Each structure stands twice: as structure tokens, then as C-alpha cells.
Short mmCIF file of C-alpha atoms and ligand atoms in Angstrom, two decimals:
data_model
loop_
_atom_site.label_atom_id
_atom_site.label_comp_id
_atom_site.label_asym_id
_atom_site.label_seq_id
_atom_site.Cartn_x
_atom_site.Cartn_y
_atom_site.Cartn_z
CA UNK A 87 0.00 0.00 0.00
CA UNK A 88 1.20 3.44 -0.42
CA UNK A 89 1.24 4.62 2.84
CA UNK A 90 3.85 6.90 4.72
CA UNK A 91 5.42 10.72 5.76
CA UNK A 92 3.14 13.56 4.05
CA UNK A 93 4.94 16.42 5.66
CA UNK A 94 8.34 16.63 7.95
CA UNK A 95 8.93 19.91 9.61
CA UNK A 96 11.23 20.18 12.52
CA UNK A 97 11.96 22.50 15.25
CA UNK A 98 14.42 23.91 17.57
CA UNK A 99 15.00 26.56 20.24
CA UNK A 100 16.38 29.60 19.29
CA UNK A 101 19.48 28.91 21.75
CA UNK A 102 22.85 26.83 21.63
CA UNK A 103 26.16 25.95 23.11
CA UNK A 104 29.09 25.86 20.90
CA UNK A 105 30.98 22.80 22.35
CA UNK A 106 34.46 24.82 22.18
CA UNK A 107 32.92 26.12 25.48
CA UNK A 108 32.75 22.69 27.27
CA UNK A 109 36.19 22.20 25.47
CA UNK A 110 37.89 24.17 27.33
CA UNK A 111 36.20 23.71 30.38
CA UNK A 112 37.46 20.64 30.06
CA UNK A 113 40.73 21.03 29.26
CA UNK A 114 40.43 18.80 26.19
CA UNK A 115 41.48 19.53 22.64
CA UNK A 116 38.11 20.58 20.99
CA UNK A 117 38.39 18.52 18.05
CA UNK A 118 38.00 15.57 20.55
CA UNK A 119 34.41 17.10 20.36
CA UNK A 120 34.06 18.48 16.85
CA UNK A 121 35.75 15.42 15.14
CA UNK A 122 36.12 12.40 17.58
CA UNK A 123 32.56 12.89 18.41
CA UNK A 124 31.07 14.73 15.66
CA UNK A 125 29.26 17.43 17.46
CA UNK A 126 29.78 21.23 17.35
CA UNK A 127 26.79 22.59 18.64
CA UNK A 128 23.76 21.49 20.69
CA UNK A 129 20.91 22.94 20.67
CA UNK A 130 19.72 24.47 24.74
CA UNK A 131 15.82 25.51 25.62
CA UNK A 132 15.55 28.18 27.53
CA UNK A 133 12.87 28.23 30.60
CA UNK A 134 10.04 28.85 28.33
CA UNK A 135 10.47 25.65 26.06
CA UNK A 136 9.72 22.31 27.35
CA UNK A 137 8.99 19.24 25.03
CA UNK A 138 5.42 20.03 24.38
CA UNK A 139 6.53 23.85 23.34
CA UNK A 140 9.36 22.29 21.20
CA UNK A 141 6.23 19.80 19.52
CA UNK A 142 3.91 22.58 18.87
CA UNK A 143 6.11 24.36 17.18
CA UNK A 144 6.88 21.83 15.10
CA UNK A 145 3.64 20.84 13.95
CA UNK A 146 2.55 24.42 13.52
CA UNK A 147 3.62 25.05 9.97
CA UNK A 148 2.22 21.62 9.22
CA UNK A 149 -1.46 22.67 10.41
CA UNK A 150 -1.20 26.45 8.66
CA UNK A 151 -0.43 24.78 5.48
CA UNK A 152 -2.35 21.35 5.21
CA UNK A 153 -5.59 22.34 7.74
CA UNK A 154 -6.03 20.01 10.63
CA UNK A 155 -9.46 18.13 9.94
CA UNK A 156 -8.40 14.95 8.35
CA UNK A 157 -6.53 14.16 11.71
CA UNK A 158 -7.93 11.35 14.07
CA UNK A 159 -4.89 10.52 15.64
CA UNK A 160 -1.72 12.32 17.20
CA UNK A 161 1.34 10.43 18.46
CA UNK A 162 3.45 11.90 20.67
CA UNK A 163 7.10 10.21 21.00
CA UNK A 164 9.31 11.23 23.65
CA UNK A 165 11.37 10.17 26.29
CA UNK A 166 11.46 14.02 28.27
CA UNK A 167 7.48 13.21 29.25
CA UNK A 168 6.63 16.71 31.41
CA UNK A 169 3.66 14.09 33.02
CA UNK A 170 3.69 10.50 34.29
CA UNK A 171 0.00 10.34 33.78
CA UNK A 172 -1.27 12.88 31.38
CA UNK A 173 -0.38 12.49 27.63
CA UNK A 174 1.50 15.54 26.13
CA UNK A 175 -0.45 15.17 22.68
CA UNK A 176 -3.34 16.57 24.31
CA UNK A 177 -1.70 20.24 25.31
CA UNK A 178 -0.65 19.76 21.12
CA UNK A 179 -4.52 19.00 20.56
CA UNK A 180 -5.68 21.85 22.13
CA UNK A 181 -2.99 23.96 21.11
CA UNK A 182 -3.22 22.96 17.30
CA UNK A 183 -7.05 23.64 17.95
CA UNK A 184 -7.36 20.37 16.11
CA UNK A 185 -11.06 18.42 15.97
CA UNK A 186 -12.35 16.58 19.14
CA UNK A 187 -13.11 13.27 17.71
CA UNK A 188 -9.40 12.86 17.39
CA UNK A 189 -7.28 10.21 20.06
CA UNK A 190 -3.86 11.63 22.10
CA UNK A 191 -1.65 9.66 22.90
CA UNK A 192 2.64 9.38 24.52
CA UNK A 193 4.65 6.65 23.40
CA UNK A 194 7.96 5.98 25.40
CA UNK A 195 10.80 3.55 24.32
CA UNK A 196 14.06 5.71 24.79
CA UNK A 197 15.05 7.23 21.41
CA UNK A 198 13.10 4.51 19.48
CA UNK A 199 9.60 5.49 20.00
CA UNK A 200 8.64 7.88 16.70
CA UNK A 201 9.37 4.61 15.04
CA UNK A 202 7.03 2.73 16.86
CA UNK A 203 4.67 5.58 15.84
CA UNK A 204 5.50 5.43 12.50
CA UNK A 205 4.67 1.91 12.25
CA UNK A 206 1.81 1.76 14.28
CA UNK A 207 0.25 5.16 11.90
CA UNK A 208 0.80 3.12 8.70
CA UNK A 209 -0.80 0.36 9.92
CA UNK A 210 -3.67 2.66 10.91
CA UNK A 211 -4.10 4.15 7.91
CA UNK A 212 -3.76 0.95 5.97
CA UNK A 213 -7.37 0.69 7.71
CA UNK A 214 -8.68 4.37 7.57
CA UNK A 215 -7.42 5.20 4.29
CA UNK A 216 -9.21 8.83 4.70
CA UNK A 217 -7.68 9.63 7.50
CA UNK A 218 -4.24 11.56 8.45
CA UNK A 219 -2.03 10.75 11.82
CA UNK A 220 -0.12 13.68 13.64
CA UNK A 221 2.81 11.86 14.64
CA UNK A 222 5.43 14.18 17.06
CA UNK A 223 9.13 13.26 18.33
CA UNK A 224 9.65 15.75 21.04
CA UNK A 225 12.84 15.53 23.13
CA UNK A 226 15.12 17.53 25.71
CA UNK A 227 18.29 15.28 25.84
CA UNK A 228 20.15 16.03 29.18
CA UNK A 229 23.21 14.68 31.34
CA UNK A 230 25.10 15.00 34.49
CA UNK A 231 26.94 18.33 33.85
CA UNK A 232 30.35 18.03 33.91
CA UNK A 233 29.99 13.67 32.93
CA UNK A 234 31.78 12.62 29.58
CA UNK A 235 27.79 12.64 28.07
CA UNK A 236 27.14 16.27 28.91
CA UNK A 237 28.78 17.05 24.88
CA UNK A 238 25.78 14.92 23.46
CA UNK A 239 23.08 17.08 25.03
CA UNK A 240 21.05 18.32 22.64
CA UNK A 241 17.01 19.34 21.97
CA UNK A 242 14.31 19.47 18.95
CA UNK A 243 11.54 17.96 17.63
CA UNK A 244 10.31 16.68 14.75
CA UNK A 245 6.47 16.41 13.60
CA UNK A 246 5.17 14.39 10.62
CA UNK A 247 1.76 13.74 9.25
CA UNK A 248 1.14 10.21 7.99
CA UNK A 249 -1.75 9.61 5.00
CA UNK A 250 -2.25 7.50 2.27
CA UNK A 251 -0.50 8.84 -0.99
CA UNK A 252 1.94 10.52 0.88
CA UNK A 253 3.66 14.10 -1.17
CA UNK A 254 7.54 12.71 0.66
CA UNK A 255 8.35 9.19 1.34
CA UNK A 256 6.70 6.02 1.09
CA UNK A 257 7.29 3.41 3.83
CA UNK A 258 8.14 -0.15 2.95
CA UNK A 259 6.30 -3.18 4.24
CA UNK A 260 9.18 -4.71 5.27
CA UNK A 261 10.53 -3.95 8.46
CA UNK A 262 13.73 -5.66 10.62
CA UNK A 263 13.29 -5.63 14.77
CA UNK A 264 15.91 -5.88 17.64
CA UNK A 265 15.11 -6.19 21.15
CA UNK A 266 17.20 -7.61 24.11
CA UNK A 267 17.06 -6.75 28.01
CA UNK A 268 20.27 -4.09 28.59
CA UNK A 269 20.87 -1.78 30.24
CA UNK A 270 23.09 1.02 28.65
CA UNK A 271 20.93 4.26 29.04
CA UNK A 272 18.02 4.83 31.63
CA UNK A 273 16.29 7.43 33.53
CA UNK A 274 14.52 6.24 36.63
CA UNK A 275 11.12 8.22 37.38
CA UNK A 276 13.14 10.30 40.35
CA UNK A 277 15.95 11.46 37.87
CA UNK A 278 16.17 14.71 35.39
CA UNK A 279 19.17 13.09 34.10
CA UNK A 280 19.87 10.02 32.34
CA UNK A 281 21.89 7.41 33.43
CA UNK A 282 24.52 5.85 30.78
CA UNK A 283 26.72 3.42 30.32
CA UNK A 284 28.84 5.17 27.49
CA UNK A 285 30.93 2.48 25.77
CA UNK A 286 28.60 -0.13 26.06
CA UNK A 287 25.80 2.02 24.24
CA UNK A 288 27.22 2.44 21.59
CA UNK A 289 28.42 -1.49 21.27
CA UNK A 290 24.29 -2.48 22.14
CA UNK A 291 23.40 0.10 19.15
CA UNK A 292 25.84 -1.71 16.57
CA UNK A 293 24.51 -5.26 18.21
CA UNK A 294 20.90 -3.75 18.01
CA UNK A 295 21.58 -2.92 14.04
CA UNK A 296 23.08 -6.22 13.04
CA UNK A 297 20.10 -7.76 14.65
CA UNK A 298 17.43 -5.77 12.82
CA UNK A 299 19.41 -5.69 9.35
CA UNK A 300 19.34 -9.62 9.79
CA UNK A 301 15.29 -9.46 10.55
CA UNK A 302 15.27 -6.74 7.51
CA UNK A 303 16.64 -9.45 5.00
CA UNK A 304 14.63 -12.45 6.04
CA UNK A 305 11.68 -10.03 5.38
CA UNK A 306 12.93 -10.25 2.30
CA UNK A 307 14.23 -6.30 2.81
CA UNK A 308 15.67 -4.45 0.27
CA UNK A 309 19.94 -5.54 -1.00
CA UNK A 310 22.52 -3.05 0.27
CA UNK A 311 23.21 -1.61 -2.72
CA UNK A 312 19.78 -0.64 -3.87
CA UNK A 313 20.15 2.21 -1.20
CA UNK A 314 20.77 5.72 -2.46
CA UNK A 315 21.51 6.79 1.18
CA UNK A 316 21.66 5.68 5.13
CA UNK A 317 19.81 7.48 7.82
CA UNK A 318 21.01 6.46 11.15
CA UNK A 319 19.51 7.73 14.77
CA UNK A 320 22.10 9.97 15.67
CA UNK A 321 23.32 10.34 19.42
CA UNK A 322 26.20 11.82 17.96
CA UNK A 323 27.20 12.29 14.37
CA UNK A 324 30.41 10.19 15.12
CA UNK A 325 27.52 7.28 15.74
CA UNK A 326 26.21 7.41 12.58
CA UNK A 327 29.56 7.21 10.67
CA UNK A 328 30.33 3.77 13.04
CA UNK A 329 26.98 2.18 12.65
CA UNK A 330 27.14 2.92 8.86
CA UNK A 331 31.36 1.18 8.30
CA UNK A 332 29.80 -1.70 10.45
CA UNK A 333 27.27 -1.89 7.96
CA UNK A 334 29.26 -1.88 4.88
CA UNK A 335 31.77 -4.45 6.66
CA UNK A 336 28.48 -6.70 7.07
CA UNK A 337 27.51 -7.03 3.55
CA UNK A 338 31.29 -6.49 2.41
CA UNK A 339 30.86 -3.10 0.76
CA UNK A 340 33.11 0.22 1.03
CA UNK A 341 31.99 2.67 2.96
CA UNK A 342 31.31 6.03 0.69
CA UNK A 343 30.50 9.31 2.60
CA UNK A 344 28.04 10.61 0.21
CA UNK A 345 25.81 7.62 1.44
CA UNK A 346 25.18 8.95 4.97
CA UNK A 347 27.09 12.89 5.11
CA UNK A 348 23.36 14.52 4.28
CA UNK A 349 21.56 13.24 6.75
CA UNK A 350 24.00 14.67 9.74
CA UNK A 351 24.03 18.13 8.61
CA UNK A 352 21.48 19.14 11.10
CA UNK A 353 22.66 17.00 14.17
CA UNK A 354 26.09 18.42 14.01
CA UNK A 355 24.59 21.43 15.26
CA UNK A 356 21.86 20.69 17.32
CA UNK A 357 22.83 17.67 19.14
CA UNK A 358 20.79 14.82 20.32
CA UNK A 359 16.89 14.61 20.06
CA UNK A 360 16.49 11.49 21.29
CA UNK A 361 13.32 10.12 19.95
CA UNK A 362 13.57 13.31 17.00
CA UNK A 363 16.82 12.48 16.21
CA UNK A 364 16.52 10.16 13.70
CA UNK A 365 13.83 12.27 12.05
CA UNK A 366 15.82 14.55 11.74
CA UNK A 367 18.20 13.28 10.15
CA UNK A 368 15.56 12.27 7.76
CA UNK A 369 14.50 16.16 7.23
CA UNK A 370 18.33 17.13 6.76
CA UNK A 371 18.83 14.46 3.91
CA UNK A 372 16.11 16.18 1.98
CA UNK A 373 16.93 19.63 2.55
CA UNK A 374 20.01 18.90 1.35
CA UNK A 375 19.34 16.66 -1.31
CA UNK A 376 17.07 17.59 -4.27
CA UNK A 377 17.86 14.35 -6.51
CA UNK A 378 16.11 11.53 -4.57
CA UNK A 379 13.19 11.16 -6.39
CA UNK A 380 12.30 7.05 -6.51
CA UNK A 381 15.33 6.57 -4.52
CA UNK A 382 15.10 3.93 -1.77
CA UNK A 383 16.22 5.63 1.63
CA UNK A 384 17.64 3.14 4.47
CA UNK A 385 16.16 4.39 8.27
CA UNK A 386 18.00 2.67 11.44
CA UNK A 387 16.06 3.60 14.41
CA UNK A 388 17.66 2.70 17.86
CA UNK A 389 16.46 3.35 21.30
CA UNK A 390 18.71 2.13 24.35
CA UNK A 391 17.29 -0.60 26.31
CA UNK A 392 17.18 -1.57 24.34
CA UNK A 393 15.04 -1.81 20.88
CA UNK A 394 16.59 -1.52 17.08
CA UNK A 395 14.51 -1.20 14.02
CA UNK A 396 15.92 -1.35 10.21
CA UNK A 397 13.17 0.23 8.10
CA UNK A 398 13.20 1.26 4.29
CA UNK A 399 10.81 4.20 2.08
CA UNK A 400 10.91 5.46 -1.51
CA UNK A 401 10.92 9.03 -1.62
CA UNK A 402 8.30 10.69 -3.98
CA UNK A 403 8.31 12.16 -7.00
CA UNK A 404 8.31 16.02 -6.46
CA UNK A 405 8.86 15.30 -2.80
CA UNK A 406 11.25 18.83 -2.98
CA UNK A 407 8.36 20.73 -3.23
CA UNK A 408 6.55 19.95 0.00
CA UNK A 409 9.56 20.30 2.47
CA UNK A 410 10.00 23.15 5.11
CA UNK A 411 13.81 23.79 4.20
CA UNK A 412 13.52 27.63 3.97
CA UNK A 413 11.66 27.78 7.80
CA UNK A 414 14.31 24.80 8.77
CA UNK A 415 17.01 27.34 7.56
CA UNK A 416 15.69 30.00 8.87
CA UNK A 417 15.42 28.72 12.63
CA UNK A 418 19.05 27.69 12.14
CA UNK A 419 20.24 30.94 10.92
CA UNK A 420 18.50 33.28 14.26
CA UNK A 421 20.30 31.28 16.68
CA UNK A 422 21.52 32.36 19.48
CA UNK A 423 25.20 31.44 20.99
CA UNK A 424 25.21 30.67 24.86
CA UNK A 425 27.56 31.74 27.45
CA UNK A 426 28.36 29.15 29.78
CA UNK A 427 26.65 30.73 32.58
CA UNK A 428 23.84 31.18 31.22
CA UNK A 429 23.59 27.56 30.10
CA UNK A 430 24.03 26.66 33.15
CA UNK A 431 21.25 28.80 33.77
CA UNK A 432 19.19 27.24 31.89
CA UNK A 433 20.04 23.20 32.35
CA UNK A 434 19.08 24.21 36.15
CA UNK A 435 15.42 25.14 34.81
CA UNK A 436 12.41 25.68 37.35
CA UNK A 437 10.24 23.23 38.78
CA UNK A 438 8.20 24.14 41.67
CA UNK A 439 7.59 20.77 43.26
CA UNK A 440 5.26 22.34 46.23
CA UNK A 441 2.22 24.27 43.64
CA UNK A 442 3.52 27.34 43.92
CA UNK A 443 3.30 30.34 40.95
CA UNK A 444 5.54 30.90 38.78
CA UNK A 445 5.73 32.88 35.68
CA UNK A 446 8.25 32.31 33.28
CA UNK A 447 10.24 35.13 31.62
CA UNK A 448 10.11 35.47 28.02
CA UNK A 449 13.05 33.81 25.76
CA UNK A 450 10.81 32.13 23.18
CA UNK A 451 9.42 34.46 20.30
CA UNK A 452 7.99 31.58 18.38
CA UNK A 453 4.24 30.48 18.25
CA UNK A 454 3.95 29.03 21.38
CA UNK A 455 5.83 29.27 24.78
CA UNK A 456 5.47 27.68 27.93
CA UNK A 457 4.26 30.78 30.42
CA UNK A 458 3.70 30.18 33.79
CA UNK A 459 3.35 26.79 35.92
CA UNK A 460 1.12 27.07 38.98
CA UNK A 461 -0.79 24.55 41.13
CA UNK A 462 1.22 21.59 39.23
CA UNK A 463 -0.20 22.41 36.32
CA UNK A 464 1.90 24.14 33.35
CA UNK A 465 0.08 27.01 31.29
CA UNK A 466 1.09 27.91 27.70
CA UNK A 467 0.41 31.01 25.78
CA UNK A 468 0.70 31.89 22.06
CA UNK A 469 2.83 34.85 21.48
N1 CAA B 149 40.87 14.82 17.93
C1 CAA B 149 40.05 13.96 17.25
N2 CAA B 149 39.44 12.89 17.88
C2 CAA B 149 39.68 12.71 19.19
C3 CAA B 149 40.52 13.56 19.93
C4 CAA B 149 41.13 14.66 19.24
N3 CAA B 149 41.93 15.52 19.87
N4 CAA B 149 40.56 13.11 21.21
C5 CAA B 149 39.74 12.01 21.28
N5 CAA B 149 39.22 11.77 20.05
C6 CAA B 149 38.28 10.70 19.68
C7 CAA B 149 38.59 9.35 20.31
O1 CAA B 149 39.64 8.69 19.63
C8 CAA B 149 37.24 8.67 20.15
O2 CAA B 149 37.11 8.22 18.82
P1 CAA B 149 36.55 6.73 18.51
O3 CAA B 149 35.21 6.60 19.17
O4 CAA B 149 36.47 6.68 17.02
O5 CAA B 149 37.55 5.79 19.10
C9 CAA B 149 36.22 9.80 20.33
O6 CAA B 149 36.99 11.02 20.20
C10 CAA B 149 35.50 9.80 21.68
O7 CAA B 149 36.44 9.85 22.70
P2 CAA B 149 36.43 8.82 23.93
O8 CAA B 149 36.56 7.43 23.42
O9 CAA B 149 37.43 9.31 24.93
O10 CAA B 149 34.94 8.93 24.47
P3 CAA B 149 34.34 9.63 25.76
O11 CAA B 149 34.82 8.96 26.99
O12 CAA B 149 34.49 11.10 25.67
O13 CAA B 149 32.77 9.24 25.60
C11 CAA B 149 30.63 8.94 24.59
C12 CAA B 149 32.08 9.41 24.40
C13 CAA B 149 30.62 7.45 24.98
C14 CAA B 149 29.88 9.12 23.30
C15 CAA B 149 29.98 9.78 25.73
O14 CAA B 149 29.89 11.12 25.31
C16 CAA B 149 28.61 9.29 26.13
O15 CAA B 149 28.48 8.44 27.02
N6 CAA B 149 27.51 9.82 25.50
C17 CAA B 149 26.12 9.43 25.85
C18 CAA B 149 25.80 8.02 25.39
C19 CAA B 149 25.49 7.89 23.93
O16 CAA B 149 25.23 8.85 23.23
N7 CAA B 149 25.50 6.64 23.46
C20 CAA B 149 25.20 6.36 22.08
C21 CAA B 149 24.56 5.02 21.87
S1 CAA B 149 23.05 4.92 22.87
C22 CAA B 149 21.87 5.71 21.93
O17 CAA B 149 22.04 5.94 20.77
C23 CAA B 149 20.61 6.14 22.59
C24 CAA B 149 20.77 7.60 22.89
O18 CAA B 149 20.44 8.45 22.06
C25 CAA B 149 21.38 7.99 24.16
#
């Protein structure tokens, strides 16, 4: 069936941390940062941005454009949750002023959960051909400060709508699946701050990837080389390049740049999105690429824990005329550099635990913001 991503629009805060701060804070040479890692940037929200801000935002340009009543269904991907009860698609709902016979709901597997989504939309519209899915990967990625993590930090999200005859890329049947009992990233329910096991992460996400290329191929999955390029999730850009030579040494091929270098444009500079990382690596491929028509398009989705997923698309004919690269760009190009005080600042955000008032101060110029949080309960505003 021809089922998959409609529209991909993505967005950040206007704030970010050039890692040549941390550098020499650390008393490292910063191309341990910019090269050994991959990262030169990461992308900070200030106090009036919080995952469902980040989401809204995201979507917004999506709703202006396409209208809002085909949608039934919005998934909300994220590992940041603001709630452990209430589902953050429903401040999007009301914010997106979308129709009340639609269903909200928060999907949590790490970084892996948009994927889930995905899946789980197509299959939904398989059976409500009519009908679109909001589907949002909304993430504030944050470590110990001063821990060797604190450099893959990083926000953003990334919202898509899923339909039948979709305008940008066509998901395959086929679909390869990891899971295995680990644990190499976590964030109990007390913490702000993940936990990680560094090293062995990033040995589970090549394990996780042979497993799910395997599954891929005895779904009778697409050959290596009918791939015009490789999106990986990226924790780090330096992740992507691994997880792409272990690939090629799989299937005894030679690694070529061109196959994966588009889709880490973005996440060099904004760092890692967790659950919208992957995405948006998907959105930076495109923008950068305008000759990918009918090309097959390779999508590794891993979230620690851990679950891997090797999914394929075709992008569309035409697909460069339904992107958001100019507003992409443009977000990119009003940001903000941090000092590090004030990102420290800001990492240290407020969260009155007792129901007191707060109101936040104004950092955030874009649609929405996140304005005041009183009684335990957060209050948003449109600016
Ligand atoms: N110039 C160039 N490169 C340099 C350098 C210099 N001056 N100095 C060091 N390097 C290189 C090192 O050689 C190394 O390269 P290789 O990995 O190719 O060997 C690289 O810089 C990193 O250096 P270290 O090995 O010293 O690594 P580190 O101790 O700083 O830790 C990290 C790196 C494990 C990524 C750590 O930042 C971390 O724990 N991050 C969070 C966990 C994570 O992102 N895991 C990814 C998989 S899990 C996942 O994908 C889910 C998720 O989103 C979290």
C-alpha cells in the first residue's frame, strides 16, 4: 500500500552551546568534540520551552499549510514526558485547535519510539485510508553536567503527518526488529538526568543494528546496494559514521561518505533529540538533497534498552516541493550562541515541586511558549 510521511517539519530553540565552550572547560582539545565525536553545537531551551513547546512548534507550519481536519490521531514520542500520567499530545490538541473526535496519545521507548509511531500510523491508515495521523518526536536530551555525556546534550523535535498517498516518502512493508534486556541508558522516574553506560551504548546500538538488518533481510528487505543513502539515529554524528562502516563491513561493501554525510548536517549542530533524532536526520537528507526522487532511503532507528529497528521508504516524486527547508534554515540561521553561565542557567530550569506560581520570563518568540506553571499544572500562551 502506499502509505507513509506527508509532511516533515522540525523544530528547535532559538538557543545553543558551541561545544568549544565545554572544550575548554574541560581542558580537552576541541576537536575531541568536533571530530572524535562529531558534534559542534547542541541545541539548549531556555525556561520557556519544554517538550510540548518544542512539539507545537513543530507541527505548527504543518497545520497552517495542510488544515487540521483529516486528523484522528496524534502520536506523541518522547522520552522528556513533562507528566507520568497525562499524555502531552493533548496540550498539542488543544494547542493545534485540532477536531475533538481525534485520540492523544505518549509513546515511550528511549530514542526509538517515533518509530514505533510510524509503524503503528501506517498500519492505521492501511485501515482508515481517509484519514491523516499527527505523529510528534519531542525531546530535551540532558546529562550530568560536567559527565563525559554532557557534549551529546542536545534538543528538537520533529512532527510528521502520515496519510495515504503521501507528497515525501513512502514506507516499505518490510521492516527488521531488535530487542534484548540491557541496560546502557536509563532514567529512573526520580531522575532529570539520564543514566549511561557510554561504551557499552554504543556497542548495544551496533549489536541492536546487526540484529534488525538480519530481521530486515529475512523479510525479504531491500539488498545493500539498492540504497541511495543511510539514515542512522544519531546520538552523535560520530555514531552514525560507526553504525554505517559496520554496515558496509556486514555485507562487504566500502563505505562512501556521500551515502550517509546529508543526513547529519542538522545534528552536528543541534545535538541529540532522542526520539527526533533520527527524524531529523531524515529532514536534513532532503533539505540537502534535491535528486532523490524514486530513490530507496535506508532508516535505522535505535532506542537504548534496548530496541533496534531497520526500516526502508521510496521518496516521492516532487517530494522537494513539499519540504519546510527555507523555515528549517531559517530557525538555524537566528540562533543564538550561549555563554556558559547562562547555560548553566538554563540546564538548572524551574520546577516548583510544592504548587507554587511561577511565571516564566520570556526567551521564546515563536508560536507558542510555555508561560507560567502554577498549582502543578503548566500554562502555555501563544505569542
Ligand atoms: N581529535 C580527534 N578525535 C579525538 C581527539 C582529538 N583531539 N581526542 C579524542 N578523540 C576521539 C577518540 O579517539 C574517540 O574516537 P573513537 O570513538 O572513534 O575511538 C572519540 O573522540 C571519543 O572519545 P572517547 O573514546 O574518549 O569517548 P568519551 O569517553 O568522551 O565518551 C561517549 C564518548 C561514549 C559518546 C559519551 O559522550 C557518552 O556516554 N555519551 C552518551 C551516550 C550515547 O550517546 N551513546 C550512544 C549510543 S546509545 C543511543 O544511541 C541512545 C541515545 O540516544 C542515548
Amino acid at each position: 500500500m502506499n502509505i507513509g510521511i506527508d509532511q516533515i517539519s522540525f523544530y528547535i530553540p532559538k538557543y545553543y552551546l558551541d561545544l568549544a565552550i565545554l572544550a575548554e572547560r574541560n581542558h580537552v582539545d576541541v576537536n575531541k568534540y568536533y571530530k572524535g565525536i562529531g558534534q559542534e553545537k547542541m541545541s539548549i531551551p531556555p525556561h520557556d520551552e519544554d517538550i510540548v513547546t518544542l512539539a507545537a512548534n513543530a507541527a505548527y507550519p504543518i497545520i497552517q499549510k495542510n488544515g487540521a481536519s483529516d486528523i484522528d490521531t496524534i502520536l506523541f514520542a518522547t522520552e522528556s514526558s513533562i507528566d507520568q500520567s497525562k499524555a502531552a499530545a493533548i496540550y498539542i490538541h488543544h494547542l493545534l485547535n485540532l477536531p475533538q473526535n481525534c485520540r492523544c496519545v505518549e509513546l515511550k521507548q528511549a530514542c526509538y519510539s517515533a518509530t514505533a509511531a510510524l509503524q503503528l500510523a501506517c498500519a492505521y491508515i492501511a485501515l482508515h485510508p481517509q484519514k491523516k495521523v499527527l505523529l510528534i518526536a519531542s525531546d530535551i536530551s540532558r546529562y550530568d553536567l560536567d559527565s563525559v555525556a554532557e557534549v551529546t546534550q542536545g534538543c528538537g523535535a520533529v512532527a510528521m503527518l502520515i496519510s495515504h498517498h503521501p507528497r515525501i516518502m513512502k514506507i516499505d512493508n518490510m521492516t527488521g526488529k531488535y530487542t534484548e534486556d540491557v541496560m546502557d541508558f536509563w532514567r529512573p522516574n526520580y531522575r532529570k538526568t539520564a543514566l549511561v553506560d557510554g561504551k557499552f551504548s554504543t556497542q548495544m546500538y551496533l549489536k541492536a543494528l546487526e540484529g534488525a538488518w538480519s530481521d530486515y533481510q529475512a523479510q525479504e528487505g531491500r539488498a545493500y546496494d539498492e540504497f541511495a543513502h543511510f539514515c542512522y539515529h544519531l546520538p552523535f554524528s560520530k555514531m552514525g559514521i560507526k553504525a554505517h562502516q559496520y554496515l558496509t563491513r556486514l555485507n562487504k561493501q566500502t563505505m562512501q561518505a556521500e551515502h550517509i554525510d546529508a543526513a547529519m548536517i542538522y545534528n552536528r549542530i543541534i545535538g541529540n533529540s532522542y526520539s527526533a533524532a533520527l527524524y531529523l536526520g531524515l529532514a536534513s537528507l532532503l533539505d540537502h538533497r534535491n535528486d532523490l526522487e524514486e530513490q530507496a532511503v535506508a532508516m535505522f532507528s535505535y532506542g537504548s534498552g534496548c530496541v533496534g529497528e531497520f526500516f526502508s521508504g521510496i521518496i516521492q516524486t516532487n517530494y522537494q516541493q513539499y519540504l519546510y527547508t527555507t523555515e528549517h534554515q531559517r530557525l538555524l540561521a537566528k540562533r543564538q550562541a550561549l555563554d556558559y553561565e547562562t547555560y548553566l542557567e538554563f540546564w538548572h530550569y524551574p520546577e516548583p515541586t510544592d504548587g507554587q506560581t511561577i511565571t516564566i520570563d520570556q526567551h521564546n518568540h515563536s508560536t507558542f511558549r510555555l508561560a507560567s506553571i502554577s498549582n502543578h499544572q503548566r500554562h502555555y500562551a501563544r505569542t
